[in-house]
Coordinates of C-alpha atoms and ligand atoms in Angstrom, one line a residue:
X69 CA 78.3 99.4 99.5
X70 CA 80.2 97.3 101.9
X71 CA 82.3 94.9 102.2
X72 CA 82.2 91.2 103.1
X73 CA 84.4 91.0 106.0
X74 CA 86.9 87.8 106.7
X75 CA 88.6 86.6 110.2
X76 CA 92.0 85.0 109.0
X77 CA 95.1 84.6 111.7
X78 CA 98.5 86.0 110.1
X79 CA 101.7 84.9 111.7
X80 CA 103.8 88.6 110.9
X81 CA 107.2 88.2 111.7
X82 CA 106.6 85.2 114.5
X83 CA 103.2 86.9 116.0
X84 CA 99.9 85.2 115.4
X85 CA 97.7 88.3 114.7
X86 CA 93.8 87.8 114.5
X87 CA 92.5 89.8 111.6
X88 CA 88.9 90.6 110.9
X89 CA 89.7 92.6 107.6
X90 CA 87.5 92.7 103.3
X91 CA 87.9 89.5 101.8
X92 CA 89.7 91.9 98.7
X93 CA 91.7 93.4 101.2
X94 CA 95.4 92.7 100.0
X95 CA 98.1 91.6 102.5
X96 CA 99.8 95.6 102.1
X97 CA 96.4 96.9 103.3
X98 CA 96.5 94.4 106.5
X99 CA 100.2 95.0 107.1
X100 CA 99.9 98.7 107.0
X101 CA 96.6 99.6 108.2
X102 CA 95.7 96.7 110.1
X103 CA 98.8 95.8 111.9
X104 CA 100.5 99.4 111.4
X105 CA 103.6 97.4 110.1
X106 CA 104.4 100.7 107.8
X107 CA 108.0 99.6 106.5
X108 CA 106.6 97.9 103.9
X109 CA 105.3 100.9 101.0
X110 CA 102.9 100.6 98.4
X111 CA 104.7 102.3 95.8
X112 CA 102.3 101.1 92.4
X113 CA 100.6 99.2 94.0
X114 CA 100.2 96.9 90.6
X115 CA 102.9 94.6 91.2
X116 CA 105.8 96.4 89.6
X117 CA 107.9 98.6 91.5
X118 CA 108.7 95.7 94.6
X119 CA 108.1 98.2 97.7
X120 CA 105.8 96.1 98.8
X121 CA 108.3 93.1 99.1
X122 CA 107.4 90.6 101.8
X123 CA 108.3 87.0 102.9
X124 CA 105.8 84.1 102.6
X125 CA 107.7 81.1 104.3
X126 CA 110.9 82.5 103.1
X127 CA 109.9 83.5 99.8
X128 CA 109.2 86.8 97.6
X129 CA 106.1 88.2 98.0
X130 CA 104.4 91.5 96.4
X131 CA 102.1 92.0 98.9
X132 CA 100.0 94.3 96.9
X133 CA 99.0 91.6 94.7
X134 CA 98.7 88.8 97.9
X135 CA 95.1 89.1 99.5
X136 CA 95.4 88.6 102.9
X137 CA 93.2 85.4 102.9
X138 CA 95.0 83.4 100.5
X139 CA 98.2 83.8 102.9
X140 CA 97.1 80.6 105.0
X141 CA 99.4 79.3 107.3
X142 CA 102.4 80.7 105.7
X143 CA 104.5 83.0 108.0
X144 CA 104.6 86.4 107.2
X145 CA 108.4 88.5 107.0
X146 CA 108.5 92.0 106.7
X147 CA 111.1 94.6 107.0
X148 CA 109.8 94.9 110.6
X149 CA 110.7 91.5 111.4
X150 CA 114.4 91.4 109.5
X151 CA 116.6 93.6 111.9
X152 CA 117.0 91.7 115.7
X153 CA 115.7 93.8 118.6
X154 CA 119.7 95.1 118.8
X155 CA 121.5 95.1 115.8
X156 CA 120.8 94.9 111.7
X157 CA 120.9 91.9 109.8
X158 CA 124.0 91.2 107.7
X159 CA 122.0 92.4 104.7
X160 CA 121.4 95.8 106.4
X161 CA 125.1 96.5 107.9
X162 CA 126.4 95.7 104.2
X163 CA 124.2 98.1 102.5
X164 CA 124.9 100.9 105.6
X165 CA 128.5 100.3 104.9
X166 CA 128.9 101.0 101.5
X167 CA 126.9 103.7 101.7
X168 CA 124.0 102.4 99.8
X169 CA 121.6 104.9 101.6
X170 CA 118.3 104.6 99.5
X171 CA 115.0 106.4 100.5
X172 CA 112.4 104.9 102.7
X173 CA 110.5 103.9 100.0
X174 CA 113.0 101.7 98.2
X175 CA 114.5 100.0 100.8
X176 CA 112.4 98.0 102.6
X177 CA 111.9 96.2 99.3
X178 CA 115.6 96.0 98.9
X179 CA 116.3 94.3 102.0
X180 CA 114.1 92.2 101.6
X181 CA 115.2 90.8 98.0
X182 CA 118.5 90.7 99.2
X183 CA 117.8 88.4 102.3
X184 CA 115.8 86.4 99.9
X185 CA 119.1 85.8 97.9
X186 CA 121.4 85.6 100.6
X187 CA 119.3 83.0 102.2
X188 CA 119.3 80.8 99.4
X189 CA 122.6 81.4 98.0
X190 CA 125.3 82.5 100.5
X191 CA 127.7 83.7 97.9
X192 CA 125.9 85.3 94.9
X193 CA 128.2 86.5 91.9
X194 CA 127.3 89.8 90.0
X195 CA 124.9 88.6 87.3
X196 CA 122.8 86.7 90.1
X197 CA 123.0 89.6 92.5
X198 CA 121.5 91.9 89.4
X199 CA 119.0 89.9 88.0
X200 CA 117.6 89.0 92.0
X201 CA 117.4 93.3 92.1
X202 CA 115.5 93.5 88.8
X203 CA 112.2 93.4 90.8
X204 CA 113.1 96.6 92.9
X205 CA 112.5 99.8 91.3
X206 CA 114.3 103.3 92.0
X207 CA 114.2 105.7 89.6
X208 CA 116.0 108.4 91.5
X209 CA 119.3 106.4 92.2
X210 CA 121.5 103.9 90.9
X211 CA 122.0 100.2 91.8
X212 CA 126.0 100.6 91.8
X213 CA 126.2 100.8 95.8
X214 CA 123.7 98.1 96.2
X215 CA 125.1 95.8 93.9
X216 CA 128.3 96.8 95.6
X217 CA 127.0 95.9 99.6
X218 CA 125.7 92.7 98.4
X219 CA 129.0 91.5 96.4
X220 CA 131.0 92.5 99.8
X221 CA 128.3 90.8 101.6
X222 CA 128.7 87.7 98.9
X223 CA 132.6 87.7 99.7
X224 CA 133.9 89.7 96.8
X225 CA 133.4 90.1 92.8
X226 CA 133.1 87.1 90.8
Ligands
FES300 S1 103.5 98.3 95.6 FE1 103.6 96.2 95.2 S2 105.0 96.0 93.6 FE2 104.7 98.1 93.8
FES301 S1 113.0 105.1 95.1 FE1 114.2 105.1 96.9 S2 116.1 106.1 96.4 FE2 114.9 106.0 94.5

């Protein structure tokens, strides 16, 4: 059976993109198929795991539970849009230089949490930095050298 089809216009990372996509089509789908914007991964795809982890006007976002037409006029960060067209962000350089190397699958979502935090509070003690990470699942590694990159990012342990 198909599909009802919607036109909505997402502004991804500062581009207005004119989508003709299902009306149940979640923001992930749209990212990834529509716009080919892959860095962000459907991991559960239920809402748990936070691979999926997007900005909407600066905040979290599991974009497997976000259908593309209730985004409005809210602008759209992905990992895609975090780095500048040179260099990483602050975010990513801490994480590369304490050698909290994740996979591909985890990190996106990562990033993205911890630009959320950043953003909002520059300097982030331990408990904060933890319980803003609680949404990001990896069940292959540990959080030490994350939680590590962000408190050097934060300025040091407090
Ligand atoms: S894929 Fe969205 S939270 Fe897991
Ligand atoms: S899920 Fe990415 S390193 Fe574990």
């Amino acid at each position: 059976m198909s599909q009802a089809k919607r036109r909505s216009v997402l502004t991804v990372n500062g581009e207005q993109h004119h989508v003709l996509a299902p009306a149940a089509a979640t923001l992930l789908d749209v990212l990834r198929t529509g716009l080919g914007l892959t860095g962000s991964k459907c991991g559960c795809n239920h809402g748990v795991c936070g691979a999926c982890t997007v900005l909407l006007d600066g905040k979290l976002a599991r974009s497997c539970l976000t259908l593309a037409a209730d985004v409005g006029e809210r602008r759209v960060t992905t990992i895609e849009g975090i780095a500048g067209d040179l260099d990483f962000s602050a975010v990513q350089r801490a994480l590369v230089e304490s050698g909290a190397i994740q996979c591909g699958f985890c990190t996106p979502g990562f990033v993205i949490t911890l630009t959320e935090l950043f953003a909002r509070d520059p300097h982030p003690g331990r408990e904060t930095i933890r319980a803003a990470l609680s949404g990001n699942l990896c069940r292959c590694s540990g959080y030490v050298k994350i939680v590590e990159a962000a408190e050097h990012l934060a300025g040091g342990v407090r």
